[in-house]
Coordinates of C-alpha atoms and ligand atoms in Angstrom, one line a residue:
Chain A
X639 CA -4.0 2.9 -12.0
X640 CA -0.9 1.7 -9.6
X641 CA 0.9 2.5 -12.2
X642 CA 1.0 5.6 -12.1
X643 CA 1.4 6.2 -8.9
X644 CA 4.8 4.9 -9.3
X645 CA 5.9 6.9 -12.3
X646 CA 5.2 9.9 -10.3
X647 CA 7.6 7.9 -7.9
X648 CA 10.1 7.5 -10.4
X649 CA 10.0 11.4 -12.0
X650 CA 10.0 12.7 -8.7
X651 CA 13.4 11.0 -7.5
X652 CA 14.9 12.1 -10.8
X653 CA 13.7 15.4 -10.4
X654 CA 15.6 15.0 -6.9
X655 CA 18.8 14.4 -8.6
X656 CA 18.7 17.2 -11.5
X657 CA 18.0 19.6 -9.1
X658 CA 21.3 17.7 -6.5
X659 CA 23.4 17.6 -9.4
X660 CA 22.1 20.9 -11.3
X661 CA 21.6 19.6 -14.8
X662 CA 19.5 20.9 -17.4
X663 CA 18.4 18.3 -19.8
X664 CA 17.3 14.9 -19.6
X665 CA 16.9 13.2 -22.7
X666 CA 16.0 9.8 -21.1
X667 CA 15.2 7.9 -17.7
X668 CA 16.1 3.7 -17.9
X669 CA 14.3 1.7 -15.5
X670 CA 15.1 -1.8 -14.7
X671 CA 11.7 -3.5 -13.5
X672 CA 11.7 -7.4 -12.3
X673 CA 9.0 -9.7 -14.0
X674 CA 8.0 -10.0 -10.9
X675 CA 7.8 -6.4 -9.3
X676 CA 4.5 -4.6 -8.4
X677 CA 4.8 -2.8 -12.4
X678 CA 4.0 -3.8 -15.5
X679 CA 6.3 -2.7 -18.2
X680 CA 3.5 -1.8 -21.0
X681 CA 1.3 -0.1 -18.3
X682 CA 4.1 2.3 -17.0
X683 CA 4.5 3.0 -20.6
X684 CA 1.6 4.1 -20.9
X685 CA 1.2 6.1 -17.8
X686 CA 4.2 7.9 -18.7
X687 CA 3.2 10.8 -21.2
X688 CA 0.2 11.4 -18.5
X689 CA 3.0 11.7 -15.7
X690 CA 5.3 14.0 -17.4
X691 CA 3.0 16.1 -19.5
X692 CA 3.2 20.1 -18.4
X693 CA 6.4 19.4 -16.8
X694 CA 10.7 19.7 -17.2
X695 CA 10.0 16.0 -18.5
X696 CA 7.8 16.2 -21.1
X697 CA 10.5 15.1 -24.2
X698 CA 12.2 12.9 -21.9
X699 CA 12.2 9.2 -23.1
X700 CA 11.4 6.1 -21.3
X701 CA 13.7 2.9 -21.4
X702 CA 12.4 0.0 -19.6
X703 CA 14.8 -2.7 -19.2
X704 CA 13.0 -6.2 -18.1
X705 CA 15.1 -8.3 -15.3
X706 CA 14.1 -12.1 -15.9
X707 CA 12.7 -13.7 -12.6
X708 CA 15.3 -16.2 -12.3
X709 CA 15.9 -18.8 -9.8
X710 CA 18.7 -20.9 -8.8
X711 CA 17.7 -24.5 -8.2
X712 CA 18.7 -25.4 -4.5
X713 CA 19.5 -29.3 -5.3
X714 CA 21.4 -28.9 -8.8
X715 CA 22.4 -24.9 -9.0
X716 CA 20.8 -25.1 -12.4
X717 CA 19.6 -21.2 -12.9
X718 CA 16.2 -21.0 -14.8
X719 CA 13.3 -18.4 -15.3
X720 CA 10.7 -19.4 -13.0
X721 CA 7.8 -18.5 -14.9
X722 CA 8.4 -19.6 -17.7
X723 CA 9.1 -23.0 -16.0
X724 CA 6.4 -23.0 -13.6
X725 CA 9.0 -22.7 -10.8
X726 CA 10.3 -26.6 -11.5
X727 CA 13.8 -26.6 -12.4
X728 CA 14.2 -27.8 -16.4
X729 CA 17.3 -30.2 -15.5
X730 CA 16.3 -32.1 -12.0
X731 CA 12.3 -31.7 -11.9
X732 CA 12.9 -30.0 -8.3
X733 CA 10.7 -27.0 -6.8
X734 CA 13.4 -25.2 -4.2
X735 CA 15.2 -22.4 -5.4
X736 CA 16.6 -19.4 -4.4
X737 CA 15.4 -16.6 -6.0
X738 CA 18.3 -14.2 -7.6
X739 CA 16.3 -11.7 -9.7
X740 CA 12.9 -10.6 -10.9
X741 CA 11.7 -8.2 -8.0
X742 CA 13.5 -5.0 -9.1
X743 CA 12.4 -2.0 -9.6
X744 CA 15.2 0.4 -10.2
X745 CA 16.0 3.6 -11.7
X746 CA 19.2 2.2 -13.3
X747 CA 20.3 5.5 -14.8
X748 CA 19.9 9.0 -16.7
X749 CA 21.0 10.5 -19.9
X750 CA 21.4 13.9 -19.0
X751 CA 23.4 17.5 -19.4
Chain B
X888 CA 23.2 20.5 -28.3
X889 CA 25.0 20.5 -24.6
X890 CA 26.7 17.2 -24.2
X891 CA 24.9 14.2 -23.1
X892 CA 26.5 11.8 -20.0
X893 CA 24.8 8.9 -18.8
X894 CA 24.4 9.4 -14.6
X895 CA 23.7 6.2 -12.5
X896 CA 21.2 6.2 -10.4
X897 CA 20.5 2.5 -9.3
X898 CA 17.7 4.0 -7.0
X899 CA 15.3 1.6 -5.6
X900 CA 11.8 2.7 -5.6
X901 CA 9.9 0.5 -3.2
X902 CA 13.7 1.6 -0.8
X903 CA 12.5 5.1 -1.4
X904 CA 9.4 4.6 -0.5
X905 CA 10.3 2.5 2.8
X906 CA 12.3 5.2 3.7
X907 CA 9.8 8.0 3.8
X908 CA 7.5 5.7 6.1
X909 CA 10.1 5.2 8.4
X910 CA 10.6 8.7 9.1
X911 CA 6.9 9.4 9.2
X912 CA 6.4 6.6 11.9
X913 CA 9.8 8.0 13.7
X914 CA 8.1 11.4 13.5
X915 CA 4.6 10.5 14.9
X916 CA 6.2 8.6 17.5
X917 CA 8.0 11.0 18.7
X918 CA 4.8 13.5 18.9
X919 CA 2.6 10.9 20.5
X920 CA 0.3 10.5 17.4
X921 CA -1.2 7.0 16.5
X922 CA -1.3 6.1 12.7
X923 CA -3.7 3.5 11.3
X924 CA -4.2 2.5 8.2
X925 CA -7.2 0.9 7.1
X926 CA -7.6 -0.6 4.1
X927 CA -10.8 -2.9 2.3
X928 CA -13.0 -3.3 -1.0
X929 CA -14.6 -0.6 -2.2
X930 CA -17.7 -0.3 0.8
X931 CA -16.4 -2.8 2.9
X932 CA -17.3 -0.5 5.5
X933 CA -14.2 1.3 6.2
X934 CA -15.8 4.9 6.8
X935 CA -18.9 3.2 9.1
X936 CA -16.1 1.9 11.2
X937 CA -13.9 5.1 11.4
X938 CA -17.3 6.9 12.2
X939 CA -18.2 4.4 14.9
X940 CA -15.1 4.7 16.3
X941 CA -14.6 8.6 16.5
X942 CA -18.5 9.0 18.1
X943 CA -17.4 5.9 20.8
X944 CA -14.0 7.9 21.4
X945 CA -13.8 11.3 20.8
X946 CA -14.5 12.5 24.5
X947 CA -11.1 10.3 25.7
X948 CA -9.1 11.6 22.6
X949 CA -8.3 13.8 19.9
X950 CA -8.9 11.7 16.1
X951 CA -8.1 12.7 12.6
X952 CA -9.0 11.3 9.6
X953 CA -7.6 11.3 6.1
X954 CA -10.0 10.2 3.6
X955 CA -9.0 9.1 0.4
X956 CA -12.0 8.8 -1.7
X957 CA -10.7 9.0 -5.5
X958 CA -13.0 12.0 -6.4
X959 CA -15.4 12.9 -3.8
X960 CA -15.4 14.3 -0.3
X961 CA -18.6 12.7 0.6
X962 CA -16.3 10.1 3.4
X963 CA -14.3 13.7 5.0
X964 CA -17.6 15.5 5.4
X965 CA -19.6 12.3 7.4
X966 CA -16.1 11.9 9.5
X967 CA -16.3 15.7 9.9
X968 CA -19.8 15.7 11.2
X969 CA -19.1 12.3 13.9
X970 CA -16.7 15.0 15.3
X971 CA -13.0 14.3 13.8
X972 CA -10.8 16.7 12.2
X973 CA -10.6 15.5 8.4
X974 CA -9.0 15.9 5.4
X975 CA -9.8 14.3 1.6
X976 CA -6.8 13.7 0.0
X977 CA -6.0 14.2 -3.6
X978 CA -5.5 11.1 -5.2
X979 CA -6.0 11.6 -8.9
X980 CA -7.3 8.3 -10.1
X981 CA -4.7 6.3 -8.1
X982 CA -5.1 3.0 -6.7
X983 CA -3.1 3.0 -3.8
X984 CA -1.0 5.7 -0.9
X985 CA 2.5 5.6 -1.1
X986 CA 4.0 7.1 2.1
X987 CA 5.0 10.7 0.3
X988 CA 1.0 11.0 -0.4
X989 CA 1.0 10.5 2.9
X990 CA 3.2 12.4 4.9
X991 CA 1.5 15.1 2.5
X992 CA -1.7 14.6 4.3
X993 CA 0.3 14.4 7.7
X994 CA 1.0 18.0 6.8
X995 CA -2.0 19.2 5.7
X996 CA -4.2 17.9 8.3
X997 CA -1.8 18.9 10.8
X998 CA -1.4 16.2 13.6
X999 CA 0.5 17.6 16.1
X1000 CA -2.6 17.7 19.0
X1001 CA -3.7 14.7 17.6
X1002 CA -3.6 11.2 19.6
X1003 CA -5.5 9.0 17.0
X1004 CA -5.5 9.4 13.2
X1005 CA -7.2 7.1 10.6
X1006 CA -5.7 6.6 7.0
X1007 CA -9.1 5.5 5.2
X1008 CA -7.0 4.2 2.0
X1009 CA -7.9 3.3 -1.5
X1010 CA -10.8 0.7 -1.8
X1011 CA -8.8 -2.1 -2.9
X1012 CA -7.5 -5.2 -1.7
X1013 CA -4.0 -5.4 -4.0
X1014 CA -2.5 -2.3 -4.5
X1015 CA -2.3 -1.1 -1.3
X1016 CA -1.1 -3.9 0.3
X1017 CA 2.7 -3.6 -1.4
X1018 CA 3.2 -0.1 -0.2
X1019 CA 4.1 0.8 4.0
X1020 CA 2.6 4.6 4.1
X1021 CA 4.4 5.2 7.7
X1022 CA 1.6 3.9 10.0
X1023 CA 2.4 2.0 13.2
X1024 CA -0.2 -0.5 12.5
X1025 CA -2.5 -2.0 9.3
X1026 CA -5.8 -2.9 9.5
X1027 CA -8.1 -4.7 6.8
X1028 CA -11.6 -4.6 6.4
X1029 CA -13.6 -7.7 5.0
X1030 CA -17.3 -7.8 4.6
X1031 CA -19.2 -11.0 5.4
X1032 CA -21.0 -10.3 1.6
X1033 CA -17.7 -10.3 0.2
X1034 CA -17.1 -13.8 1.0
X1035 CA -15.1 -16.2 3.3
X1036 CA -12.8 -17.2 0.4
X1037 CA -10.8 -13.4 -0.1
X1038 CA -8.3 -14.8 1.9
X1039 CA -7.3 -17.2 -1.0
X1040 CA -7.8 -14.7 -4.0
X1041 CA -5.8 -11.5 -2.0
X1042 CA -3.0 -13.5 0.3
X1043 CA -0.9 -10.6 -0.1
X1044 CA -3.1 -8.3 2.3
X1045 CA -4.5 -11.0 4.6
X1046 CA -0.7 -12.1 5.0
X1047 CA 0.7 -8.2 5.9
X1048 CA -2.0 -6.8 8.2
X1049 CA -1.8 -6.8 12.1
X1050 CA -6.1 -6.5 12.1
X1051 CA -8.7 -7.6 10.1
X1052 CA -11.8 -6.9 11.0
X1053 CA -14.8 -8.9 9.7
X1054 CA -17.8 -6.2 9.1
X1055 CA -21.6 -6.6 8.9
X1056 CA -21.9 -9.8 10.9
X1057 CA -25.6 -8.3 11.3
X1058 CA -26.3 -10.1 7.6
X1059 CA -24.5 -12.9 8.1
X1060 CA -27.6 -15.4 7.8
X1061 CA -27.8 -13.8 4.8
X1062 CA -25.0 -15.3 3.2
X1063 CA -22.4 -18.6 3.0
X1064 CA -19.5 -17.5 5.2
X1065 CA -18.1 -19.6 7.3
X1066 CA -16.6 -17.3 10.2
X1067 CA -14.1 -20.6 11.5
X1068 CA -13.3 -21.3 7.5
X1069 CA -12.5 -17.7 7.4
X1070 CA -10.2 -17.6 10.2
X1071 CA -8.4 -21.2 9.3
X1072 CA -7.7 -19.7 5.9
X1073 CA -6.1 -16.1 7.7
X1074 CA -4.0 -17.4 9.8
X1075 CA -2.3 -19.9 7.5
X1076 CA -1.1 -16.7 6.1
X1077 CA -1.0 -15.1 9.3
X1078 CA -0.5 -16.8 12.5
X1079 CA -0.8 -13.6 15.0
X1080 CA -3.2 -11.4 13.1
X1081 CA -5.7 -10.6 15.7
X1082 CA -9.3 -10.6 14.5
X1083 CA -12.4 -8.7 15.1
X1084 CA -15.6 -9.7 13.9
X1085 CA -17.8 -6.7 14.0
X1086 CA -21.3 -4.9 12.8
X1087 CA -20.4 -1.3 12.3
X1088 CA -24.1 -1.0 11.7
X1089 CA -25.7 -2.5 15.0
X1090 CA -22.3 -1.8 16.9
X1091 CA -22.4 -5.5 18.0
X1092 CA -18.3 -6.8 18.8
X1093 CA -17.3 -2.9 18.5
X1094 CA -15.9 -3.2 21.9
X1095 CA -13.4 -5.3 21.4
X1096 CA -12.2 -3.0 18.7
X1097 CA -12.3 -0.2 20.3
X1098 CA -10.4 -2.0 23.6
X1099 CA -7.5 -2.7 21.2
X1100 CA -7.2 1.4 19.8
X1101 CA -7.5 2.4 23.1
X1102 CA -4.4 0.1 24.1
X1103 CA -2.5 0.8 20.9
X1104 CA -3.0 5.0 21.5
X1105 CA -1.9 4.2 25.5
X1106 CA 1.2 2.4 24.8
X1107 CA 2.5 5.2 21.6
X1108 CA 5.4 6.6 21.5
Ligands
GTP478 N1 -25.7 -4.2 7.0 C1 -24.6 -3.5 7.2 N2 -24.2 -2.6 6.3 C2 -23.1 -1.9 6.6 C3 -22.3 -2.1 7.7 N3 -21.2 -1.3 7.6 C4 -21.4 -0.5 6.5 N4 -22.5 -0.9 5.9 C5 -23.1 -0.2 4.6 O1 -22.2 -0.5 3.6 C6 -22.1 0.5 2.7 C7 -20.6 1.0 2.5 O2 -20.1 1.4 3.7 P1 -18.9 2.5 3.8 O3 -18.6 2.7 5.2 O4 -19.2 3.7 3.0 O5 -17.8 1.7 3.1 P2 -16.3 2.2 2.6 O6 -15.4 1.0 2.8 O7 -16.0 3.4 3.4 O8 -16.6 2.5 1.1 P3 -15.7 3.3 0.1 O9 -15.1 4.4 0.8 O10 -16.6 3.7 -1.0 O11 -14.6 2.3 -0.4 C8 -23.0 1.6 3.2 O12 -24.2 1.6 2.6 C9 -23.1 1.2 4.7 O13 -24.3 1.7 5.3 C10 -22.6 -3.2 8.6 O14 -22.0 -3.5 9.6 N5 -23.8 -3.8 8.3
MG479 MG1 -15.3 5.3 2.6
ZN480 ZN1 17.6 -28.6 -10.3

């Protein structure tokens, strides 16, 4: 599964930065993933435990914050979710925008000692 | 309990990986070795073609291959045997290369004699496609069975790659595909993809494959 491939992704850069910033524990990895990035929130939650078990990680919890794909409508500035309306903008019926978020895929931050 | 702080990372992943491919290709370029990476459905005919290609080119240069079959070496050993140095690559049920499982293969098949080397990547058309694994150029395998439409279903892939290469035009009476409704649909999504139509079975259009790696290995670096 894709997935998985990038949790590895994502405990191997955190791994990076314990071992940079010699810390000890990490209690919990937040990720902020786009609706519209190559992941899908339930999958990675499930690949998780498989990624982590046998490791440094293995009690470290997962936080996935989701980033709406939102677009800014190019004739009226009106900012709506795309998907949820089909890309035409709620208030003027129009189909340009510019996208301003939904492809993320960050790892916003640790909890860590 | 030792005290908890939160740490921000704000670490893009697809950045990271982007990276890593960059310094592979700077790498490779720099030691004159050629990366491709070829990518299909499952049996497209991606390891007919590599083998095709090593038997009509081994004599003018030196080819590796990094197979990665998801739980077999059955691909690495019939590369092996056309006369390539090979590796299988241990992908553990994934569905696509990033470019660290890459440059891990770079270093365990050990490239640094080698003018040519083949990336036979996940069978899949979707996966793959999002991820750069460090090669200088992507290639795409579609079988004429698969059907003239994949272009519509997959844009992602079609719209990315440099070649596709249209395998077993030796069936192709055998089945609806349209060859011009095939390219039309392409190159809406990809104006300068250059395309080869090819039998990897009967060898018919292999030339003008095998023209274009020949270029492509000339011109490296
Ligand atoms: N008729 C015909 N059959 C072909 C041709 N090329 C490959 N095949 C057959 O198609 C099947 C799959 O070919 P492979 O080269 O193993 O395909 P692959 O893409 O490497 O497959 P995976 O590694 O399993 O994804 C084999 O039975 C080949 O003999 C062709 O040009 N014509
Ligand atoms: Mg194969
Ligand atoms: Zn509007």
């Amino acid at each position: 599964m894709h997935e998985l491939g990038i949790v590895y992704e994502v405990v191997r850069i955190v791994d990076g930065f314990v071992q940079e910033n010699q810390l000890t524990k990490v209690e919990k990895i937040v990720l902020e993933v786009g609706q519209l990035s190559q992941a899908i929130p339930r999958f990675l939650e499930e690949c998780y435990p498989a990624a982590v078990s046998e490791t440094a990680y293995e009690d470290t919890k997962l936080e996935i914050i989701v980033l709406p794909a939102n677009g800014k409508c190019k004739s009226c500035n009106e900012v709506y979710n795309i998907i949820e309306h089909r890309r035409i903008c709620p208030k003027c019926h129009r189909d340009e925008y510019a996208l301003i978020s939904g492809e993320e895929f960050n790892i916003k931050e640790i909890v860590a000692g | 309990m030792d005290e908890l702080k939160v740490f921000t990372i704000k670490k893009n992943i697809q950045e990271d990986n982007a990276k890593v491919a960059e310094i592979t290709r700077s790498q490779l370029r720099k030691q004159g070795t050629y990366l491709v990476n070829i990518m299909s459905s499952p049996g497209s005919g991606k390891t007919s073609t590599i083998v095709r290609t090593i038997k009509a080119l081994k004599d003018e240069m030196k080819i590796g291959v990094m197979e990665a079959d998801i739980d077999s070496d059955v691909d690495a050993k019939a590369v092996q045997e056309a006369g390539a140095k090979a590796i299988q690559l241990h992908t553990g049920g994934m569905c696509h290369l990033d470019a660290t499982m890459t440059r891990q293969g770079i270093e365990e098949l050990g490239v640094e004699e080698l003018d040519l080397v083949f990336l036979e990547n996940i069978g899949n058309l979707i996966c793959p496609a999002g991820y750069d694994t460090g090669a200088m150029k992507n290639v795409a395998i579609l079988s004429v069975p698969e059907g003239d439409d994949k272009p519509l279903k997959y844009p992602k892939i079609f719209g990315k790659v440099d070649v596709l290469i249209v395998n077993k035009i030796d069936a192709i009476e055998h089945f609806d595909f349209r060859m011009d409704l095939l390219e039309e649909r392409v190159r809406r999504l990809n104006e300068d993809i250059i395309i080869f139509p090819i039998s990897a079975k009967t060898g018919e259009g292999l030339d003008e494959w095998l023209n274009w790696i020949r270029k492509e290995v000339r011109k490296r670096g």
